[in-house]
Coordinates of C-alpha atoms in Angstrom, one line a residue:
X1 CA 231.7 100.4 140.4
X2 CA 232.2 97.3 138.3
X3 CA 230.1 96.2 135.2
X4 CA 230.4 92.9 133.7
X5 CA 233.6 91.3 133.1
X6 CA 235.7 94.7 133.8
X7 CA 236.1 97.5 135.8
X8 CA 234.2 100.8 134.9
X9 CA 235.3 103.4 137.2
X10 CA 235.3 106.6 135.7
X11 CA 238.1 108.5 137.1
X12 CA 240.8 105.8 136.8
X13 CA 240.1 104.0 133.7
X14 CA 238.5 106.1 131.8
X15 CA 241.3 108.4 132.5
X16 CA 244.4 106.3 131.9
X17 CA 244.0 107.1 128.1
X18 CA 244.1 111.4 129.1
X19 CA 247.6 112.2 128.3
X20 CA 249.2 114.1 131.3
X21 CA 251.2 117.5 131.4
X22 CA 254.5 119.3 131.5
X23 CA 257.9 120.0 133.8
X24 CA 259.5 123.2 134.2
X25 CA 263.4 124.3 135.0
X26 CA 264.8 127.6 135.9
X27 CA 268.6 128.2 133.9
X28 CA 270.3 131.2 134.3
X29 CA 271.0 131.2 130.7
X30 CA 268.8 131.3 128.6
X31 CA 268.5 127.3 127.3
X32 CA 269.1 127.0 123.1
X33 CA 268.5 123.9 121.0
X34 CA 270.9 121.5 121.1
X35 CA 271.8 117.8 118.6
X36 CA 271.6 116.8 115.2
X37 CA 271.3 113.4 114.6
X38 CA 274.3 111.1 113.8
X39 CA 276.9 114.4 114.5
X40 CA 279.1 114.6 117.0
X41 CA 277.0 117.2 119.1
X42 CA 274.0 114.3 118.8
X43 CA 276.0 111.5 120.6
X44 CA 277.3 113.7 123.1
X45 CA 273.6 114.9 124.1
X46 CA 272.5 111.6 123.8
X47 CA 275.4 109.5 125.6
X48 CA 275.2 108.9 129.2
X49 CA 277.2 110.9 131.2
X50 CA 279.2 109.9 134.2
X51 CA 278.0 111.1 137.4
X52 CA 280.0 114.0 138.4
X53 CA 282.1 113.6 141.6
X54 CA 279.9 116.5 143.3
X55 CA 276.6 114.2 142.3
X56 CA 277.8 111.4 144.0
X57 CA 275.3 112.0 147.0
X58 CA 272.5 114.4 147.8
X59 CA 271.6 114.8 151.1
X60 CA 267.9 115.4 151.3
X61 CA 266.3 118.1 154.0
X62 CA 263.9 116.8 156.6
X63 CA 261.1 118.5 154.0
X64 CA 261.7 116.0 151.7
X65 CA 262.4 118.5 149.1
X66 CA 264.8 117.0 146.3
X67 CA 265.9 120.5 145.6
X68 CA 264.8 123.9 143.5
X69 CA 262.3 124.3 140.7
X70 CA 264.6 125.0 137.8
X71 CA 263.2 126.7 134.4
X72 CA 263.7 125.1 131.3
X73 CA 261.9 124.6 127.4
X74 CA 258.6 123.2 127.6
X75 CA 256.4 121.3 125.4
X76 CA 252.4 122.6 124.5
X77 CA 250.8 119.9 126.1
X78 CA 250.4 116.8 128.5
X79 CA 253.2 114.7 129.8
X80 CA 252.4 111.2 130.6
X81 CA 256.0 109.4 131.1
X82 CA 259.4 110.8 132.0
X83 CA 262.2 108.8 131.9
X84 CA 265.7 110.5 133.7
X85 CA 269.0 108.5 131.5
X86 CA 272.3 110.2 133.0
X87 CA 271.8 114.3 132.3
X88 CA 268.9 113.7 129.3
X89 CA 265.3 113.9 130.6
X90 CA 262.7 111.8 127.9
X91 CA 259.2 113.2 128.4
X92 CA 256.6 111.0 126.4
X93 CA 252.3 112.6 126.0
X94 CA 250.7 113.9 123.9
X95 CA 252.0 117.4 122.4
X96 CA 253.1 118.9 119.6
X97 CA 256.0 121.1 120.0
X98 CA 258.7 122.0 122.2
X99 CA 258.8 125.7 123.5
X100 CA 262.0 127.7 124.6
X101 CA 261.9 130.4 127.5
X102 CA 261.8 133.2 125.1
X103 CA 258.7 131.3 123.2
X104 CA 259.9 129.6 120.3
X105 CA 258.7 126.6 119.3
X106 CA 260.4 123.7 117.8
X107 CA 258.5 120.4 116.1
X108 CA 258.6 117.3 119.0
X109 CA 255.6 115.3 118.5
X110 CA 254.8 113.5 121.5
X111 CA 258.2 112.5 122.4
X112 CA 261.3 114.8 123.2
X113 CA 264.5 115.1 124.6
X114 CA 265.9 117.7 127.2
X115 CA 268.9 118.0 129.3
X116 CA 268.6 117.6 132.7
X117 CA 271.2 120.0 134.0
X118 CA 270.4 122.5 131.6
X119 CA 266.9 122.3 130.5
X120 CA 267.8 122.3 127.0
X121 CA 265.6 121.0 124.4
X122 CA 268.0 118.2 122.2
X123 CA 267.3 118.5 118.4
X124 CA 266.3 115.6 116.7
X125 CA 267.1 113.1 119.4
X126 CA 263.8 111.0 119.1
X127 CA 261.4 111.5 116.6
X128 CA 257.6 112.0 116.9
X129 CA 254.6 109.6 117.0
X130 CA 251.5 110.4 115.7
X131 CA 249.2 109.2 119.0
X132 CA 249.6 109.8 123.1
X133 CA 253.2 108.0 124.4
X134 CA 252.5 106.5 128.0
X135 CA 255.4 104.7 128.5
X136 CA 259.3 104.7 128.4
X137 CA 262.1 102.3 129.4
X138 CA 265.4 102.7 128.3
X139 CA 268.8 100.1 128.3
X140 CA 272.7 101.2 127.4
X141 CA 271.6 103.6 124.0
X142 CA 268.1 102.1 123.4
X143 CA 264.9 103.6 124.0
X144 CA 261.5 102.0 123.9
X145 CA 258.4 103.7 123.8
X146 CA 254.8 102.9 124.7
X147 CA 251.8 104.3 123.7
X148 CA 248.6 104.3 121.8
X149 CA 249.7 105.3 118.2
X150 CA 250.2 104.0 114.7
X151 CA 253.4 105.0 113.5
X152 CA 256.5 106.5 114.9
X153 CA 259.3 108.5 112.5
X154 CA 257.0 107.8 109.8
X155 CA 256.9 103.9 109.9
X156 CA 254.2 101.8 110.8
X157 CA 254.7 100.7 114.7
X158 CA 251.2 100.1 116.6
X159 CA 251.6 100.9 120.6
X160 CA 255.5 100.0 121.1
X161 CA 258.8 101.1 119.1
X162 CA 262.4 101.1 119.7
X163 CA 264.7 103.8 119.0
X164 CA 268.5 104.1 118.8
X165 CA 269.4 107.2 121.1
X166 CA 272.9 107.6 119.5
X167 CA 270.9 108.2 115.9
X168 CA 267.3 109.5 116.7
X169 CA 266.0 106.1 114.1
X170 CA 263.7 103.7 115.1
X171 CA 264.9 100.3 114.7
X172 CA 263.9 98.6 111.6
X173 CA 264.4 95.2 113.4
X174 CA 262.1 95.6 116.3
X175 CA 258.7 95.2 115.8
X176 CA 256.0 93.2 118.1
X177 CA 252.8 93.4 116.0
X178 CA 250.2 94.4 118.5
X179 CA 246.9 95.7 117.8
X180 CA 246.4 97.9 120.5
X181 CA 248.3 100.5 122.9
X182 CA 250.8 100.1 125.7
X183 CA 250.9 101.8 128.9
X184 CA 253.4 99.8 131.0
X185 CA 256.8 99.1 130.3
X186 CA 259.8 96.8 132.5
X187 CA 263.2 95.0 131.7
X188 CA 262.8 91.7 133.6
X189 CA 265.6 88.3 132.8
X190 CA 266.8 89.4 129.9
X191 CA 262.9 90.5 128.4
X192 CA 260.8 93.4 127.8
X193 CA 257.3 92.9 129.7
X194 CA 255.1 95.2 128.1
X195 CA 251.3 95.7 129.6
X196 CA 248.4 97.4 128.3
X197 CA 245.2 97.0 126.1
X198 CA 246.2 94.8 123.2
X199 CA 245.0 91.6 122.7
X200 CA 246.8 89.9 120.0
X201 CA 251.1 89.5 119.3
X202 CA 252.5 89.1 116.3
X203 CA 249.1 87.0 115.5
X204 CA 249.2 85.2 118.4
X205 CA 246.1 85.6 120.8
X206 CA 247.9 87.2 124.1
X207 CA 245.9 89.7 126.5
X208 CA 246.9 92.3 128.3
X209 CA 250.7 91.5 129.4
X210 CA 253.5 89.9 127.7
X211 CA 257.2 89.5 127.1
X212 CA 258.7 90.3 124.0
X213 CA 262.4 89.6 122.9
X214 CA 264.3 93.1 123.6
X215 CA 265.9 92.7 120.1
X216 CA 263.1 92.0 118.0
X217 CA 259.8 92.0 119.3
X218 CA 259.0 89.0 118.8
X219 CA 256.5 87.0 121.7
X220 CA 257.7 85.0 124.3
X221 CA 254.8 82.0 123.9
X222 CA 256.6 80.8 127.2
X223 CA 255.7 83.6 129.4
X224 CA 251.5 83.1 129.2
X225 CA 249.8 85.4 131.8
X226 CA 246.2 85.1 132.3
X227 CA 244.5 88.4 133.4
X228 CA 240.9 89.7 132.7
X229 CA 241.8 93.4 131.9
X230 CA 244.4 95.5 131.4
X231 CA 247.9 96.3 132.7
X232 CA 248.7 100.2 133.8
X233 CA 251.9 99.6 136.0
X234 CA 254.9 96.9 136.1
X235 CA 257.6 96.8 138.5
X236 CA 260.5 93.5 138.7
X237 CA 261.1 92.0 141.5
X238 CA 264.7 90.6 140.6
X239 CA 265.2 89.2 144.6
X240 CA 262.3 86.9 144.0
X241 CA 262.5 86.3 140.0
X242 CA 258.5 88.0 139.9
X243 CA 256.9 90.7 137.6
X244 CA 254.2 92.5 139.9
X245 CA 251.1 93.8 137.3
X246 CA 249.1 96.1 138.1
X247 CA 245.7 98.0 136.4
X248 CA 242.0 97.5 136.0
X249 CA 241.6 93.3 136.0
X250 CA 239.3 91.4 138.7
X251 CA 240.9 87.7 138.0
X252 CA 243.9 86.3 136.9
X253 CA 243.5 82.6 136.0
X254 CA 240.0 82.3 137.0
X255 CA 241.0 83.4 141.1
X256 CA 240.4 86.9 142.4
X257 CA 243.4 89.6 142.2
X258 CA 241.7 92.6 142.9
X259 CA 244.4 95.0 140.6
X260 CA 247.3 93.3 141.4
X261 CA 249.4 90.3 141.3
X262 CA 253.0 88.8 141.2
X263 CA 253.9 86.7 138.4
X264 CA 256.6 84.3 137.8
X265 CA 259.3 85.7 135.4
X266 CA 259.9 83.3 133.6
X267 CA 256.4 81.6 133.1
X268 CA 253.6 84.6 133.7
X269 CA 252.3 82.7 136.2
X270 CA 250.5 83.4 139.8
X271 CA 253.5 82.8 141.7
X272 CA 254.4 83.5 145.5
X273 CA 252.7 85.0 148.6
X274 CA 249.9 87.8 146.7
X275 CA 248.4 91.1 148.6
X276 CA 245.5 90.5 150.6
X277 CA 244.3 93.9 148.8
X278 CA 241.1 95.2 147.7
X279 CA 240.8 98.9 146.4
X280 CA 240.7 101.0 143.2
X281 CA 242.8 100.1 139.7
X282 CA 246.1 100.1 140.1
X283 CA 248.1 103.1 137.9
X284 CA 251.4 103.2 139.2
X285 CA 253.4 101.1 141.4
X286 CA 257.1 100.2 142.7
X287 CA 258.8 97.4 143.8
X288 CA 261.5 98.6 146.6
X289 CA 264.9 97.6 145.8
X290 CA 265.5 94.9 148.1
X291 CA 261.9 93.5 147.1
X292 CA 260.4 93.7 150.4
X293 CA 257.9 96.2 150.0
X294 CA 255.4 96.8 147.4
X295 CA 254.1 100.8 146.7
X296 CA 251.0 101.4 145.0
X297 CA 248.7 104.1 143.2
X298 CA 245.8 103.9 142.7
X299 CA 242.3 105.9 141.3
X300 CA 240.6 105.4 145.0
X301 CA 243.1 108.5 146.0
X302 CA 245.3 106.2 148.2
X303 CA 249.1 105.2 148.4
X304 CA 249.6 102.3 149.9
X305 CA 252.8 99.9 151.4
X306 CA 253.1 96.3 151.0
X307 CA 255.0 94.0 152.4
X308 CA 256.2 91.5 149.9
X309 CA 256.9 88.6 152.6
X310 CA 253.7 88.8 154.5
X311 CA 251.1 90.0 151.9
X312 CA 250.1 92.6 154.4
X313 CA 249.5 96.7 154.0
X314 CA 251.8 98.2 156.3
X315 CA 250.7 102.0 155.6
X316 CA 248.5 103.8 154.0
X317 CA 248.0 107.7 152.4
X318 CA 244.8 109.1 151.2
X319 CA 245.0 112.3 148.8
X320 CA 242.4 114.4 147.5
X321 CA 242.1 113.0 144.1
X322 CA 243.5 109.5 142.0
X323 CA 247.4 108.9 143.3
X324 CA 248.7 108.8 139.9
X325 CA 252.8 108.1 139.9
X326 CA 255.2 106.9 142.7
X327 CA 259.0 106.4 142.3
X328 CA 261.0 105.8 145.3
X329 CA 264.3 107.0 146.5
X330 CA 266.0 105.9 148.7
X331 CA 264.3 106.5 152.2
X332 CA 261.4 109.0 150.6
X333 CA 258.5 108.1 147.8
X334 CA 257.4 110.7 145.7
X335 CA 254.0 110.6 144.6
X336 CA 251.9 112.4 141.9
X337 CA 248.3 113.5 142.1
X338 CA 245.2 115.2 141.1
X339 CA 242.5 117.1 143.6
X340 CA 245.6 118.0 146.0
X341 CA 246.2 116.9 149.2
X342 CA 244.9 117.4 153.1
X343 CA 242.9 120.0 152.0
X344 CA 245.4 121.6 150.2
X345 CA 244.3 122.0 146.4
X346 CA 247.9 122.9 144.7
X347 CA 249.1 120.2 146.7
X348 CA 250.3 117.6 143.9
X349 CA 253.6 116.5 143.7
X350 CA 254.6 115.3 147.5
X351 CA 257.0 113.0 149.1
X352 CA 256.5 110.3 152.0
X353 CA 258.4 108.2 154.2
X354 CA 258.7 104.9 152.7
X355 CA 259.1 103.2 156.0
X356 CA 256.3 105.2 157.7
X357 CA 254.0 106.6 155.1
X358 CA 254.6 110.3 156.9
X359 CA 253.8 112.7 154.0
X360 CA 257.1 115.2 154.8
X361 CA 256.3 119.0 154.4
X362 CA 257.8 119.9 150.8
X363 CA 254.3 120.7 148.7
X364 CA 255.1 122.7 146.0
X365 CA 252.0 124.7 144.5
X366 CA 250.6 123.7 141.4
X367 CA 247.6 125.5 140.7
X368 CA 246.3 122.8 137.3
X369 CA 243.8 120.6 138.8
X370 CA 244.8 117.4 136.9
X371 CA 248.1 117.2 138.6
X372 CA 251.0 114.9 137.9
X373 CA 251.1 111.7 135.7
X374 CA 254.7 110.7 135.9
X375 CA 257.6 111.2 137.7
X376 CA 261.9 109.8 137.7
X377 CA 264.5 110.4 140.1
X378 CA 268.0 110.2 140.1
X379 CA 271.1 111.3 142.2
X380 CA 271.0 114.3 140.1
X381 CA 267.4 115.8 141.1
X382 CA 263.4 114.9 140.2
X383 CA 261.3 115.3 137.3
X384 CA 257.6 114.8 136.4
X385 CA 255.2 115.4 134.3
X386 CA 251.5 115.9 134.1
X387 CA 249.1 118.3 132.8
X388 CA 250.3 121.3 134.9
X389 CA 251.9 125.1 133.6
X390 CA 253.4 125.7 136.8
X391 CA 255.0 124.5 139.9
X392 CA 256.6 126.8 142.6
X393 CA 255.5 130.3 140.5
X394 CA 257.6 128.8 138.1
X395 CA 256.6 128.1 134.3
X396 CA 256.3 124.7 133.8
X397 CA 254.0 123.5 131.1
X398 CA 254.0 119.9 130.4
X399 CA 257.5 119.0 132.7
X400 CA 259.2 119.8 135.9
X401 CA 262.9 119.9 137.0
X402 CA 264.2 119.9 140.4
X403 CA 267.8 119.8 141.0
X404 CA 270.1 120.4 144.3

């Protein structure tokens, strides 16, 4: 499964550049366009909103279930990063427009904005890219986007830009200079880590991971990791001070790490207790919020725990295709797939027991084979995305919501 210096396995890293699908929501009311940028109606789509005294808590059911498919506007296409910010849901893939219930399309070119309590598409709240968006992060009314494209809102910005929620604008200011994509994205000590196929940074020479100035862009020459193949998945370890990578490399300064490693912060380099781990690339992972436990997906079909202080797996899940997404909550990790799960084909978006690795009973059926790429959760409910048009019986192309 591996040819010279990197990893050729077909259905994981071949794949990671196949843009994934939708999410769907079901509103009683029919959902309308909301936003212009830089009016009032903008910044108040746009703006974080408070929790709402009755979101304070959800109490999950012994399924697992995070609460009803709700139907919403989709987009035409594959969703390969979701991203929940207070009630606004940023899906990032590769599509052209958005569509309402009633089939109207609107112009949102691989990036768009909805609401997450009402499903509604927000007008002119990003604008579009012209290649596949892969990654998001977000910080107080910034948004930065990963991806493999040239130019975003019409300026030139290879694999990584920054826009100004508030305005819709990509920052003039910010710009890194890489030559290839991004598929990884984390906020770690004050920088942006930002992994992925490029080689070069602002004409320096840096592979695969590095740490740019939120800000600017501009390379960290401190922070110096040394892998041998790309980065799919980050996740900060803020109890330790350590960045865990994760994707397709063999080595990382010249010593086996079969996928995965944890780096110093501050430094990028091999740093702490590592996984005694050997298994497929790594395409999604998360870091538990007390930093005792490691998660990860990867394109050998299997979910596996960590434990951060012993190196050891402590449970393991095997699906019926690539585990492509996990984001914990909580008690329960939800997972994404492909090829379904215990025999059960539409089986694709399912929850576990972080502490036991019991997959719960909550399966809803999606009937796409490819499954989902990406999912967020939040107090307020789940979304993901994939390359799916529908969950539950409901229409869902591109994106799902599922609120309480």
């Amino acid at each position: 499964m591996r040819a010279g210096r990197h990893r050729t396995r077909v259905r994981g890293l071949a794949r990671t550049l196949v843009p994934v699908l939708a999410v769907v929501l079901l509103a009683p009311v029919v959902p309308g366009v909301h936003g212009v940028p830089g009016s009032a109606a903008a910044h108040a789509a746009t703006a974080v909103a408070a929790p709402a005294a009755s979101a304070a808590r959800i109490t999950v059911p012994r399924s697992g279930s995070p609460g009803k498919v709700r139907r919403s506007w989709q987009v035409d296409g594959r969703v390969m990063a979701v991203r929940i910010k207070g009630d606004l849901v940023i899906v990032g893939g590769e599509f052209r427009n958005a569509i309402a219930p009633n089939g109207r399309r609107v112009a949102a070119r691989n990036l768009a904005v909805f609401r997450l309590g009402n499903g509604r598409f927000v007008a002119g709240a990003v604008p579009g890219t012209d290649g596949v968006v892969r990654a998001l992060e977000t910080r107080g009314r910034w948004l930065w986007v990963g991806g493999y494209f040239e130019r975003v809102g019409g300026l030139p910005r290879t694999g990584l830009a920054k826009i100004d929620l508030n305005t819709g604008r990509v920052s003039p200011g910010f710009d890194a200079g890489l030559n290839h994509g991004v598929q990884a994205l984390a906020r770690g000590a004050g920088g942006l880590l930002a992994g992925g196929r490029m080689t070069r940074v602002g004409g320096v020479e840096q592979s695969w991971l590095a740490r740019l100035a939120p800000a600017t862009g501009r390379l960290d020459e401190a922070f110096r990791p040394q892998l041998d193949g790309p980065v799919f998945a980050l996740g900060v370890d803020k109890v330790s001070g350590r960045v865990w990578a994760g994707g397709a490399f063999e080595q990382v300064e010249g010593a086996a790490h079969d996928s995965i490693v944890a780096l110093d912060l501050a430094t990028g380099r091999v740093r702490g207790r590592q996984l005694a781990r050997s298994g497929g690339d790594v395409l999604s992972l998360q870091v538990t919020s007390r930093g005792r436990r490691v998660l990860l997906a990867d394109n050998f079909n299997v979910l596996c725990s960590w434990s951060v202080p012993t190196g050891a797996r402590q449970w393991r899940v095997a699906a019926g295709g690539d585990v492509q997404a996990v984001r914990v909550r909580g008690s329960l990790a939800y997972f994404g797939v492909h090829g379904g799960f215990g025999g059960q084909r539409r089986a694709k978006l399912l929850v576990a027991d972080v502490g036991t690795g019991r997959v719960r009973s909550w399966r809803p059926g999606i009937p796409d084979f490819w499954g989902i790429y990406a999912i967020d959760v939040s107090r307020r409910g789940l979304v993901a995305g994939g390359r799916i048009t529908k969950v539950a019986g409901v229409p869902a192309r591109g994106w799902v919501r599922l609120l309480p």
